[in-house]
Amino acid sequence: MGMNSPWRPATATGVGSMPGTDAREAAKTVTGSLEEFPHLPELPARGPGADMIGRTAGLLAEMYARVEPSGWRFGDRPGRDTRRAWSWLGEDFDALEEFTQGYEGPLKVQAVGPWTLAAALELKNGEAALSDAGACRDLAGSLAEGLRGHLAEVRRRVPGAQAVLQLDEPSLAAVLRGRVKTASGYRTHRAVDRAVVEGALRDVLAVAGDGPAVVHSCAPDVPFGLLRRAGATGISFDLGLLTERDEEQIGEAVEGGMALFAGIVPGTDGPLSDPAGSVGGVRTLWRRLGLSPGTLSESVVITPACGLAGASPGYARAALAHCVRAARSLADNPE
């Protein structure tokens, strides 16, 4: 596995979002449940600006967006929606700082990646930024600049932390395949060239420096090979969506030192089976890839399948605890 992983083998973390609107409660749950690999919680239930697009729009350098009936649209200056995003992020940092006094180890922060952002943010004409190659370039540059500051803030707030950057790219497969709908809904935007997609991701992931950079997508068809070439050191995905088609790419990625953040429990309330059983799919994958069982707990971080914003608070806590136990069982019994 790459030498730059600050987490220990057999660990678990969350994807990002949590239920509710109370920053302190979320920080307490995440740091209490995920003692070895906490993350900055996101609470989209608070409303616009706490949602993933608005929150990341608030991180952009010298670009601003506001809420329109159709979604987030670029504006000329920071308005109420941007200020709200800033204020909530500040609250989240305050809460995290309170519950990570003296913490040393990996700490993950999440932001929307350049392509999902380009598919969601509207230009002044109402069309997605995705429709304009220049706008996509500007957006990736602004995001990279904003994330540099964001990571510096993590290090300032939690000096013992090793920052782990996660880019959320649920729309990536749709961007690559030309499946993102235009504003009218009748057409789709042209597929973006793979080299262009890879280049923008590389530029944004580079802000992690020699720290880990993870790309998350809980959609089908995660482009494992492209993400590895773009410089991702970890890929976070829903294990239940993998197909045999993905396996060859995954095998190559793991052999190249890639960490797999395997999502194993649903993001919304449901029965949780025994933790050891719920990582059976990870063991099976390893066997099918012909990888050595001994490398399993070093290459795999266990997570829920997606964010937990849609869960009840009780289920969210139980799901995180379940992931921690499941990760341990992988180390105790990799076969």
mmCIF file of C-alpha atoms in Angstrom:
data_model
loop_
_atom_site.group_PDB
_atom_site.id
_atom_site.type_symbol
_atom_site.label_atom_id
_atom_site.label_comp_id
_atom_site.label_asym_id
_atom_site.label_seq_id
_atom_site.Cartn_x
_atom_site.Cartn_y
_atom_site.Cartn_z
ATOM 1 C CA MET A 1 0.000 0.000 0.000
ATOM 2 C CA GLY A 2 1.195 3.563 -0.626
ATOM 3 C CA MET A 3 3.453 4.903 2.112
ATOM 4 C CA ASN A 4 1.333 7.991 2.550
ATOM 5 C CA SER A 5 -1.623 6.421 4.370
ATOM 6 C CA PRO A 6 -1.916 7.919 7.836
ATOM 7 C CA TRP A 7 -4.591 5.440 8.924
ATOM 8 C CA ARG A 8 -3.826 2.118 10.553
ATOM 9 C CA PRO A 9 -4.888 -1.224 9.043
ATOM 10 C CA ALA A 10 -8.408 -2.458 9.821
ATOM 11 C CA THR A 11 -9.962 0.965 10.193
ATOM 12 C CA ALA A 12 -13.324 2.536 9.335
ATOM 13 C CA THR A 13 -14.555 6.037 8.573
ATOM 14 C CA GLY A 14 -17.734 7.760 7.426
ATOM 15 C CA VAL A 15 -18.591 9.083 3.981
ATOM 16 C CA GLY A 16 -19.448 12.632 5.079
ATOM 17 C CA SER A 17 -23.053 13.567 5.725
ATOM 18 C CA MET A 18 -24.879 12.964 9.006
ATOM 19 C CA PRO A 19 -28.510 13.405 10.062
ATOM 20 C CA GLY A 20 -29.862 16.377 11.999
ATOM 21 C CA THR A 21 -28.916 20.026 12.276
ATOM 22 C CA ASP A 22 -26.745 20.100 15.422
ATOM 23 C CA ALA A 23 -23.035 20.485 14.626
ATOM 24 C CA ARG A 24 -21.883 19.561 18.156
ATOM 25 C CA GLU A 25 -24.019 16.424 18.247
ATOM 26 C CA ALA A 26 -22.667 15.308 14.846
ATOM 27 C CA ALA A 27 -19.038 16.018 15.805
ATOM 28 C CA LYS A 28 -19.501 14.115 19.065
ATOM 29 C CA THR A 29 -20.977 11.093 17.255
ATOM 30 C CA VAL A 30 -18.310 11.008 14.544
ATOM 31 C CA THR A 31 -15.334 11.442 16.887
ATOM 32 C CA GLY A 32 -16.826 9.025 19.437
ATOM 33 C CA SER A 33 -17.664 6.293 16.917
ATOM 34 C CA LEU A 34 -14.689 6.696 14.583
ATOM 35 C CA GLU A 35 -11.908 7.201 17.110
ATOM 36 C CA GLU A 36 -9.128 6.236 14.685
ATOM 37 C CA PHE A 37 -10.378 7.973 11.535
ATOM 38 C CA PRO A 38 -12.940 10.751 12.145
ATOM 39 C CA HIS A 39 -14.178 13.172 9.480
ATOM 40 C CA LEU A 40 -15.726 16.626 9.352
ATOM 41 C CA PRO A 41 -19.498 15.985 9.372
ATOM 42 C CA GLU A 42 -21.839 17.618 6.864
ATOM 43 C CA LEU A 43 -25.436 18.369 7.875
ATOM 44 C CA PRO A 44 -27.490 19.031 4.728
ATOM 45 C CA ALA A 45 -30.763 19.032 6.721
ATOM 46 C CA ARG A 46 -29.914 22.608 7.765
ATOM 47 C CA GLY A 47 -30.904 23.758 4.269
ATOM 48 C CA PRO A 48 -29.313 25.534 1.277
ATOM 49 C CA GLY A 49 -25.638 26.175 1.929
ATOM 50 C CA ALA A 50 -25.342 23.023 4.022
ATOM 51 C CA ASP A 51 -26.169 20.834 0.995
ATOM 52 C CA MET A 52 -23.124 19.383 -0.755
ATOM 53 C CA ILE A 53 -23.217 21.735 -3.755
ATOM 54 C CA GLY A 54 -23.822 24.917 -1.749
ATOM 55 C CA ARG A 55 -21.231 23.981 0.856
ATOM 56 C CA THR A 56 -18.535 23.424 -1.760
ATOM 57 C CA ALA A 57 -19.612 26.545 -3.690
ATOM 58 C CA GLY A 58 -18.804 28.393 -0.446
ATOM 59 C CA LEU A 59 -15.226 27.069 -0.618
ATOM 60 C CA LEU A 60 -14.560 28.421 -4.125
ATOM 61 C CA ALA A 61 -11.928 31.138 -4.460
ATOM 62 C CA GLU A 62 -13.327 34.339 -6.025
ATOM 63 C CA MET A 63 -16.400 32.614 -7.446
ATOM 64 C CA TYR A 64 -19.791 32.857 -5.774
ATOM 65 C CA ALA A 65 -23.140 31.169 -6.209
ATOM 66 C CA ARG A 66 -26.667 31.787 -4.987
ATOM 67 C CA VAL A 67 -29.840 29.732 -4.845
ATOM 68 C CA GLU A 68 -32.295 30.100 -7.730
ATOM 69 C CA PRO A 69 -35.483 28.014 -8.111
ATOM 70 C CA SER A 70 -33.548 25.739 -10.508
ATOM 71 C CA GLY A 71 -30.520 25.289 -8.238
ATOM 72 C CA TRP A 72 -27.224 27.024 -7.506
ATOM 73 C CA ARG A 73 -26.225 29.728 -10.009
ATOM 74 C CA PHE A 74 -23.056 31.825 -10.266
ATOM 75 C CA GLY A 75 -23.403 35.435 -9.118
ATOM 76 C CA ASP A 76 -20.990 38.358 -8.992
ATOM 77 C CA ARG A 77 -20.527 38.624 -5.251
ATOM 78 C CA PRO A 78 -21.105 36.646 -2.071
ATOM 79 C CA GLY A 79 -24.761 36.918 -1.086
ATOM 80 C CA ARG A 80 -26.861 35.543 1.749
ATOM 81 C CA ASP A 81 -26.548 31.922 0.575
ATOM 82 C CA THR A 82 -22.743 32.062 0.418
ATOM 83 C CA ARG A 83 -22.538 33.697 3.848
ATOM 84 C CA ARG A 84 -24.784 30.977 5.245
ATOM 85 C CA ALA A 85 -22.489 28.271 3.811
ATOM 86 C CA TRP A 86 -19.459 30.000 5.389
ATOM 87 C CA SER A 87 -21.196 30.329 8.727
ATOM 88 C CA TRP A 88 -22.210 26.656 8.905
ATOM 89 C CA LEU A 89 -18.753 25.482 7.880
ATOM 90 C CA GLY A 90 -17.327 27.647 10.683
ATOM 91 C CA GLU A 91 -19.762 26.066 13.154
ATOM 92 C CA ASP A 92 -18.750 22.596 11.969
ATOM 93 C CA PHE A 93 -15.071 23.391 12.434
ATOM 94 C CA ASP A 94 -15.728 24.821 15.927
ATOM 95 C CA ALA A 95 -17.554 21.641 16.947
ATOM 96 C CA LEU A 96 -14.920 19.340 15.453
ATOM 97 C CA GLU A 97 -12.138 21.293 17.165
ATOM 98 C CA GLU A 98 -13.909 20.909 20.509
ATOM 99 C CA PHE A 99 -14.100 17.109 20.204
ATOM 100 C CA THR A 100 -10.613 16.544 18.735
ATOM 101 C CA GLN A 101 -8.493 18.194 21.460
ATOM 102 C CA GLY A 102 -5.153 16.383 21.475
ATOM 103 C CA TYR A 103 -6.188 14.115 18.591
ATOM 104 C CA GLU A 104 -3.390 12.818 16.387
ATOM 105 C CA GLY A 105 -4.086 10.818 13.260
ATOM 106 C CA PRO A 106 -6.034 10.936 10.011
ATOM 107 C CA LEU A 107 -8.928 13.396 9.676
ATOM 108 C CA LYS A 108 -11.028 13.454 6.505
ATOM 109 C CA VAL A 109 -12.717 16.458 4.911
ATOM 110 C CA GLN A 110 -15.093 16.212 1.958
ATOM 111 C CA ALA A 111 -15.864 18.550 -0.939
ATOM 112 C CA VAL A 112 -17.659 18.096 -4.235
ATOM 113 C CA GLY A 113 -15.232 17.363 -7.074
ATOM 114 C CA PRO A 114 -14.873 19.568 -10.173
ATOM 115 C CA TRP A 115 -17.105 17.517 -12.491
ATOM 116 C CA THR A 116 -20.102 16.987 -10.227
ATOM 117 C CA LEU A 117 -19.809 20.701 -9.414
ATOM 118 C CA ALA A 118 -19.704 21.606 -13.124
ATOM 119 C CA ALA A 119 -22.803 19.455 -13.724
ATOM 120 C CA ALA A 120 -24.699 21.151 -10.870
ATOM 121 C CA LEU A 121 -23.662 24.821 -10.891
ATOM 122 C CA GLU A 122 -25.437 27.031 -13.421
ATOM 123 C CA LEU A 123 -23.902 29.807 -15.489
ATOM 124 C CA LYS A 124 -25.827 33.086 -15.710
ATOM 125 C CA ASN A 125 -27.660 31.778 -18.811
ATOM 126 C CA GLY A 126 -29.124 28.943 -16.726
ATOM 127 C CA GLU A 127 -27.097 26.173 -18.403
ATOM 128 C CA ALA A 128 -24.711 24.031 -16.351
ATOM 129 C CA ALA A 129 -21.043 25.090 -16.228
ATOM 130 C CA LEU A 130 -20.485 21.698 -17.877
ATOM 131 C CA SER A 131 -21.689 23.265 -21.168
ATOM 132 C CA ASP A 132 -18.654 25.572 -21.320
ATOM 133 C CA ALA A 133 -15.073 24.237 -21.371
ATOM 134 C CA GLY A 134 -13.641 27.558 -20.160
ATOM 135 C CA ALA A 135 -16.076 27.687 -17.234
ATOM 136 C CA CYS A 136 -15.068 24.124 -16.290
ATOM 137 C CA ARG A 137 -11.385 25.129 -16.261
ATOM 138 C CA ASP A 138 -12.067 28.234 -14.159
ATOM 139 C CA LEU A 139 -14.179 26.222 -11.754
ATOM 140 C CA ALA A 140 -11.499 23.545 -11.245
ATOM 141 C CA GLY A 141 -8.885 26.263 -10.631
ATOM 142 C CA SER A 142 -11.106 28.086 -8.145
ATOM 143 C CA LEU A 143 -11.926 24.822 -6.346
ATOM 144 C CA ALA A 144 -8.245 23.871 -6.064
ATOM 145 C CA GLU A 145 -7.415 27.280 -4.602
ATOM 146 C CA GLY A 146 -10.327 27.092 -2.144
ATOM 147 C CA LEU A 147 -9.401 23.568 -1.044
ATOM 148 C CA ARG A 148 -5.821 24.638 -0.331
ATOM 149 C CA GLY A 149 -7.223 27.085 2.222
ATOM 150 C CA HIS A 150 -9.677 24.493 3.534
ATOM 151 C CA LEU A 151 -6.893 21.967 4.211
ATOM 152 C CA ALA A 152 -4.800 24.681 5.888
ATOM 153 C CA GLU A 153 -7.788 25.407 8.161
ATOM 154 C CA VAL A 154 -8.005 21.713 9.111
ATOM 155 C CA ARG A 155 -4.336 21.735 10.114
ATOM 156 C CA ARG A 156 -4.799 24.954 12.086
ATOM 157 C CA ARG A 157 -7.890 23.705 13.946
ATOM 158 C CA VAL A 158 -6.556 20.205 14.667
ATOM 159 C CA PRO A 159 -2.751 20.510 14.674
ATOM 160 C CA GLY A 160 -2.201 16.754 15.251
ATOM 161 C CA ALA A 161 -4.365 15.808 12.275
ATOM 162 C CA GLN A 162 -3.128 14.384 9.005
ATOM 163 C CA ALA A 163 -5.648 15.822 6.573
ATOM 164 C CA VAL A 164 -7.259 13.396 4.132
ATOM 165 C CA LEU A 165 -9.028 15.088 1.208
ATOM 166 C CA GLN A 166 -12.136 13.429 -0.244
ATOM 167 C CA LEU A 167 -13.731 14.656 -3.473
ATOM 168 C CA ASP A 168 -17.363 13.608 -3.953
ATOM 169 C CA GLU A 169 -18.011 12.804 -7.623
ATOM 170 C CA PRO A 170 -21.418 11.095 -7.914
ATOM 171 C CA SER A 171 -21.975 12.610 -11.397
ATOM 172 C CA LEU A 172 -18.602 11.568 -12.816
ATOM 173 C CA ALA A 173 -19.841 8.542 -14.796
ATOM 174 C CA ALA A 174 -22.707 10.639 -16.241
ATOM 175 C CA VAL A 175 -20.256 13.392 -17.295
ATOM 176 C CA LEU A 176 -17.997 10.833 -19.027
ATOM 177 C CA ARG A 177 -20.937 9.198 -20.809
ATOM 178 C CA GLY A 178 -22.810 12.334 -21.863
ATOM 179 C CA ARG A 179 -25.802 11.617 -19.609
ATOM 180 C CA VAL A 180 -26.118 14.941 -17.763
ATOM 181 C CA LYS A 181 -29.387 16.619 -18.819
ATOM 182 C CA THR A 182 -29.482 20.184 -20.128
ATOM 183 C CA ALA A 183 -31.673 22.820 -18.439
ATOM 184 C CA SER A 184 -34.614 22.042 -20.740
ATOM 185 C CA GLY A 185 -34.375 18.389 -19.770
ATOM 186 C CA TYR A 186 -34.821 17.362 -23.420
ATOM 187 C CA ARG A 187 -31.181 16.973 -24.323
ATOM 188 C CA THR A 188 -27.963 15.936 -22.624
ATOM 189 C CA HIS A 189 -24.593 17.674 -22.468
ATOM 190 C CA ARG A 190 -21.914 16.198 -24.711
ATOM 191 C CA ALA A 191 -19.631 13.655 -23.030
ATOM 192 C CA VAL A 192 -16.463 15.346 -21.769
ATOM 193 C CA ASP A 193 -13.219 13.959 -23.168
ATOM 194 C CA ARG A 194 -11.601 11.526 -20.718
ATOM 195 C CA ALA A 195 -8.238 13.311 -20.857
ATOM 196 C CA VAL A 196 -9.919 16.618 -19.929
ATOM 197 C CA VAL A 197 -11.798 14.953 -17.058
ATOM 198 C CA GLU A 198 -8.607 13.334 -15.811
ATOM 199 C CA GLY A 199 -6.604 16.582 -16.096
ATOM 200 C CA ALA A 200 -9.023 18.657 -14.007
ATOM 201 C CA LEU A 201 -9.207 15.938 -11.364
ATOM 202 C CA ARG A 202 -5.416 15.724 -11.281
ATOM 203 C CA ASP A 203 -5.124 19.490 -10.700
ATOM 204 C CA VAL A 204 -7.650 19.450 -7.862
ATOM 205 C CA LEU A 205 -6.331 16.261 -6.203
ATOM 206 C CA ALA A 206 -2.814 17.744 -6.301
ATOM 207 C CA VAL A 207 -3.760 20.191 -3.518
ATOM 208 C CA ALA A 208 -3.469 17.249 -1.097
ATOM 209 C CA GLY A 209 0.317 17.375 -1.697
ATOM 210 C CA ASP A 210 1.792 14.136 -0.426
ATOM 211 C CA GLY A 211 -1.244 13.527 1.789
ATOM 212 C CA PRO A 212 -3.973 11.085 0.777
ATOM 213 C CA ALA A 213 -6.626 12.088 -1.753
ATOM 214 C CA VAL A 214 -9.764 9.990 -2.017
ATOM 215 C CA VAL A 215 -12.516 10.189 -4.635
ATOM 216 C CA HIS A 216 -15.993 9.060 -3.537
ATOM 217 C CA SER A 217 -18.867 7.984 -5.751
ATOM 218 C CA CYS A 218 -21.834 5.918 -4.661
ATOM 219 C CA ALA A 219 -23.035 5.657 -8.278
ATOM 220 C CA PRO A 220 -22.460 2.665 -10.584
ATOM 221 C CA ASP A 221 -19.561 2.575 -13.080
ATOM 222 C CA VAL A 222 -16.859 4.242 -10.983
ATOM 223 C CA PRO A 223 -13.911 4.831 -13.375
ATOM 224 C CA PHE A 224 -11.256 3.235 -11.141
ATOM 225 C CA GLY A 225 -8.473 3.357 -13.767
ATOM 226 C CA LEU A 226 -9.053 7.002 -14.673
ATOM 227 C CA LEU A 227 -9.121 8.044 -10.996
ATOM 228 C CA ARG A 228 -5.886 6.213 -10.282
ATOM 229 C CA ARG A 229 -4.181 7.935 -13.227
ATOM 230 C CA ALA A 230 -5.510 11.296 -11.994
ATOM 231 C CA GLY A 231 -3.643 10.808 -8.718
ATOM 232 C CA ALA A 232 -6.319 9.493 -6.335
ATOM 233 C CA THR A 233 -4.678 7.399 -3.609
ATOM 234 C CA GLY A 234 -8.034 6.020 -2.475
ATOM 235 C CA ILE A 235 -11.433 5.363 -4.045
ATOM 236 C CA SER A 236 -14.632 5.280 -2.003
ATOM 237 C CA PHE A 237 -17.570 3.351 -3.466
ATOM 238 C CA ASP A 238 -20.669 1.286 -2.718
ATOM 239 C CA LEU A 239 -19.500 -2.346 -2.695
ATOM 240 C CA GLY A 240 -23.013 -3.492 -3.633
ATOM 241 C CA LEU A 241 -22.817 -1.699 -7.019
ATOM 242 C CA LEU A 242 -19.628 -3.394 -8.238
ATOM 243 C CA THR A 243 -19.883 -5.581 -11.308
ATOM 244 C CA GLU A 244 -17.405 -8.096 -12.719
ATOM 245 C CA ARG A 245 -16.509 -5.432 -15.283
ATOM 246 C CA ASP A 246 -15.040 -3.312 -12.470
ATOM 247 C CA GLU A 247 -12.906 -6.088 -11.022
ATOM 248 C CA GLU A 248 -9.946 -5.961 -13.385
ATOM 249 C CA GLN A 249 -9.569 -2.198 -12.864
ATOM 250 C CA ILE A 250 -9.812 -2.675 -9.084
ATOM 251 C CA GLY A 251 -7.169 -5.390 -9.068
ATOM 252 C CA GLU A 252 -4.762 -3.122 -10.956
ATOM 253 C CA ALA A 253 -5.556 -0.196 -8.666
ATOM 254 C CA VAL A 254 -4.880 -2.218 -5.502
ATOM 255 C CA GLU A 255 -1.649 -3.605 -6.891
ATOM 256 C CA GLY A 256 -0.653 -0.007 -7.669
ATOM 257 C CA GLY A 257 -1.065 0.930 -3.994
ATOM 258 C CA MET A 258 -4.630 2.292 -4.116
ATOM 259 C CA ALA A 259 -6.731 2.182 -0.934
ATOM 260 C CA LEU A 260 -10.318 1.001 -1.317
ATOM 261 C CA PHE A 261 -12.942 2.668 0.873
ATOM 262 C CA ALA A 262 -15.558 -0.076 0.673
ATOM 263 C CA GLY A 263 -19.137 0.962 1.494
ATOM 264 C CA ILE A 264 -20.818 -2.016 3.110
ATOM 265 C CA VAL A 265 -23.930 -0.890 5.037
ATOM 266 C CA PRO A 266 -26.902 1.075 3.654
ATOM 267 C CA GLY A 267 -26.975 4.833 4.241
ATOM 268 C CA THR A 268 -30.594 4.701 5.409
ATOM 269 C CA ASP A 269 -32.252 2.781 8.240
ATOM 270 C CA GLY A 270 -32.442 -0.965 7.873
ATOM 271 C CA PRO A 271 -31.441 -4.142 9.689
ATOM 272 C CA LEU A 272 -27.699 -4.476 10.333
ATOM 273 C CA SER A 273 -26.448 -8.065 10.118
ATOM 274 C CA ASP A 274 -23.417 -9.293 12.016
ATOM 275 C CA PRO A 275 -20.367 -7.123 11.268
ATOM 276 C CA ALA A 276 -18.110 -10.040 10.273
ATOM 277 C CA GLY A 277 -20.719 -11.259 7.780
ATOM 278 C CA SER A 278 -21.199 -7.834 6.214
ATOM 279 C CA VAL A 279 -17.598 -7.795 4.929
ATOM 280 C CA GLY A 280 -18.004 -11.193 3.246
ATOM 281 C CA GLY A 281 -18.259 -9.356 -0.089
ATOM 282 C CA VAL A 282 -14.850 -7.748 0.481
ATOM 283 C CA ARG A 283 -13.253 -11.150 1.203
ATOM 284 C CA THR A 284 -14.918 -12.653 -1.886
ATOM 285 C CA LEU A 285 -13.653 -9.777 -4.045
ATOM 286 C CA TRP A 286 -10.116 -10.344 -2.744
ATOM 287 C CA ARG A 287 -10.266 -14.062 -3.549
ATOM 288 C CA ARG A 288 -11.603 -13.404 -7.046
ATOM 289 C CA LEU A 289 -8.841 -10.893 -7.709
ATOM 290 C CA GLY A 290 -6.248 -13.415 -6.506
ATOM 291 C CA LEU A 291 -4.890 -10.905 -3.993
ATOM 292 C CA SER A 292 -3.177 -12.062 -0.811
ATOM 293 C CA PRO A 293 -5.560 -12.056 2.207
ATOM 294 C CA GLY A 294 -2.776 -10.545 4.307
ATOM 295 C CA THR A 295 -2.991 -7.264 2.375
ATOM 296 C CA LEU A 296 -6.741 -6.955 2.861
ATOM 297 C CA SER A 297 -6.887 -4.922 6.065
ATOM 298 C CA GLU A 298 -4.061 -2.682 4.836
ATOM 299 C CA SER A 299 -5.741 -1.844 1.528
ATOM 300 C CA VAL A 300 -9.352 -1.550 2.676
ATOM 301 C CA VAL A 301 -11.075 1.090 4.819
ATOM 302 C CA ILE A 302 -14.671 0.197 5.739
ATOM 303 C CA THR A 303 -17.438 2.822 5.390
ATOM 304 C CA PRO A 304 -21.217 3.051 5.014
ATOM 305 C CA ALA A 305 -22.300 2.723 1.367
ATOM 306 C CA CYS A 306 -23.189 6.416 1.157
ATOM 307 C CA GLY A 307 -23.670 9.480 3.342
ATOM 308 C CA LEU A 308 -25.939 9.113 6.387
ATOM 309 C CA ALA A 309 -27.994 12.321 5.998
ATOM 310 C CA GLY A 310 -31.143 10.304 5.288
ATOM 311 C CA ALA A 311 -30.768 8.047 8.342
ATOM 312 C CA SER A 312 -32.157 8.405 11.855
ATOM 313 C CA PRO A 313 -29.556 9.538 14.432
ATOM 314 C CA GLY A 314 -29.726 6.134 16.147
ATOM 315 C CA TYR A 315 -29.126 4.255 12.911
ATOM 316 C CA ALA A 316 -26.261 6.592 11.944
ATOM 317 C CA ARG A 317 -24.483 5.814 15.232
ATOM 318 C CA ALA A 318 -25.152 2.083 14.862
ATOM 319 C CA ALA A 319 -23.939 2.065 11.226
ATOM 320 C CA LEU A 320 -20.629 3.722 12.149
ATOM 321 C CA ALA A 321 -20.083 1.339 15.088
ATOM 322 C CA HIS A 322 -20.929 -1.564 12.769
ATOM 323 C CA CYS A 323 -18.286 -0.398 10.248
ATOM 324 C CA VAL A 324 -15.633 -0.200 12.993
ATOM 325 C CA ARG A 325 -16.390 -3.777 14.123
ATOM 326 C CA ALA A 326 -16.541 -5.028 10.523
ATOM 327 C CA ALA A 327 -13.087 -3.530 9.818
ATOM 328 C CA ARG A 328 -11.680 -5.285 12.886
ATOM 329 C CA SER A 329 -13.122 -8.602 11.810
ATOM 330 C CA LEU A 330 -11.351 -8.224 8.440
ATOM 331 C CA ALA A 331 -8.021 -7.964 10.248
ATOM 332 C CA ASP A 332 -8.776 -10.831 12.642
ATOM 333 C CA ASN A 333 -9.987 -13.135 9.903
ATOM 334 C CA PRO A 334 -9.039 -12.024 6.364
ATOM 335 C CA GLU A 335 -9.704 -15.422 4.755
#
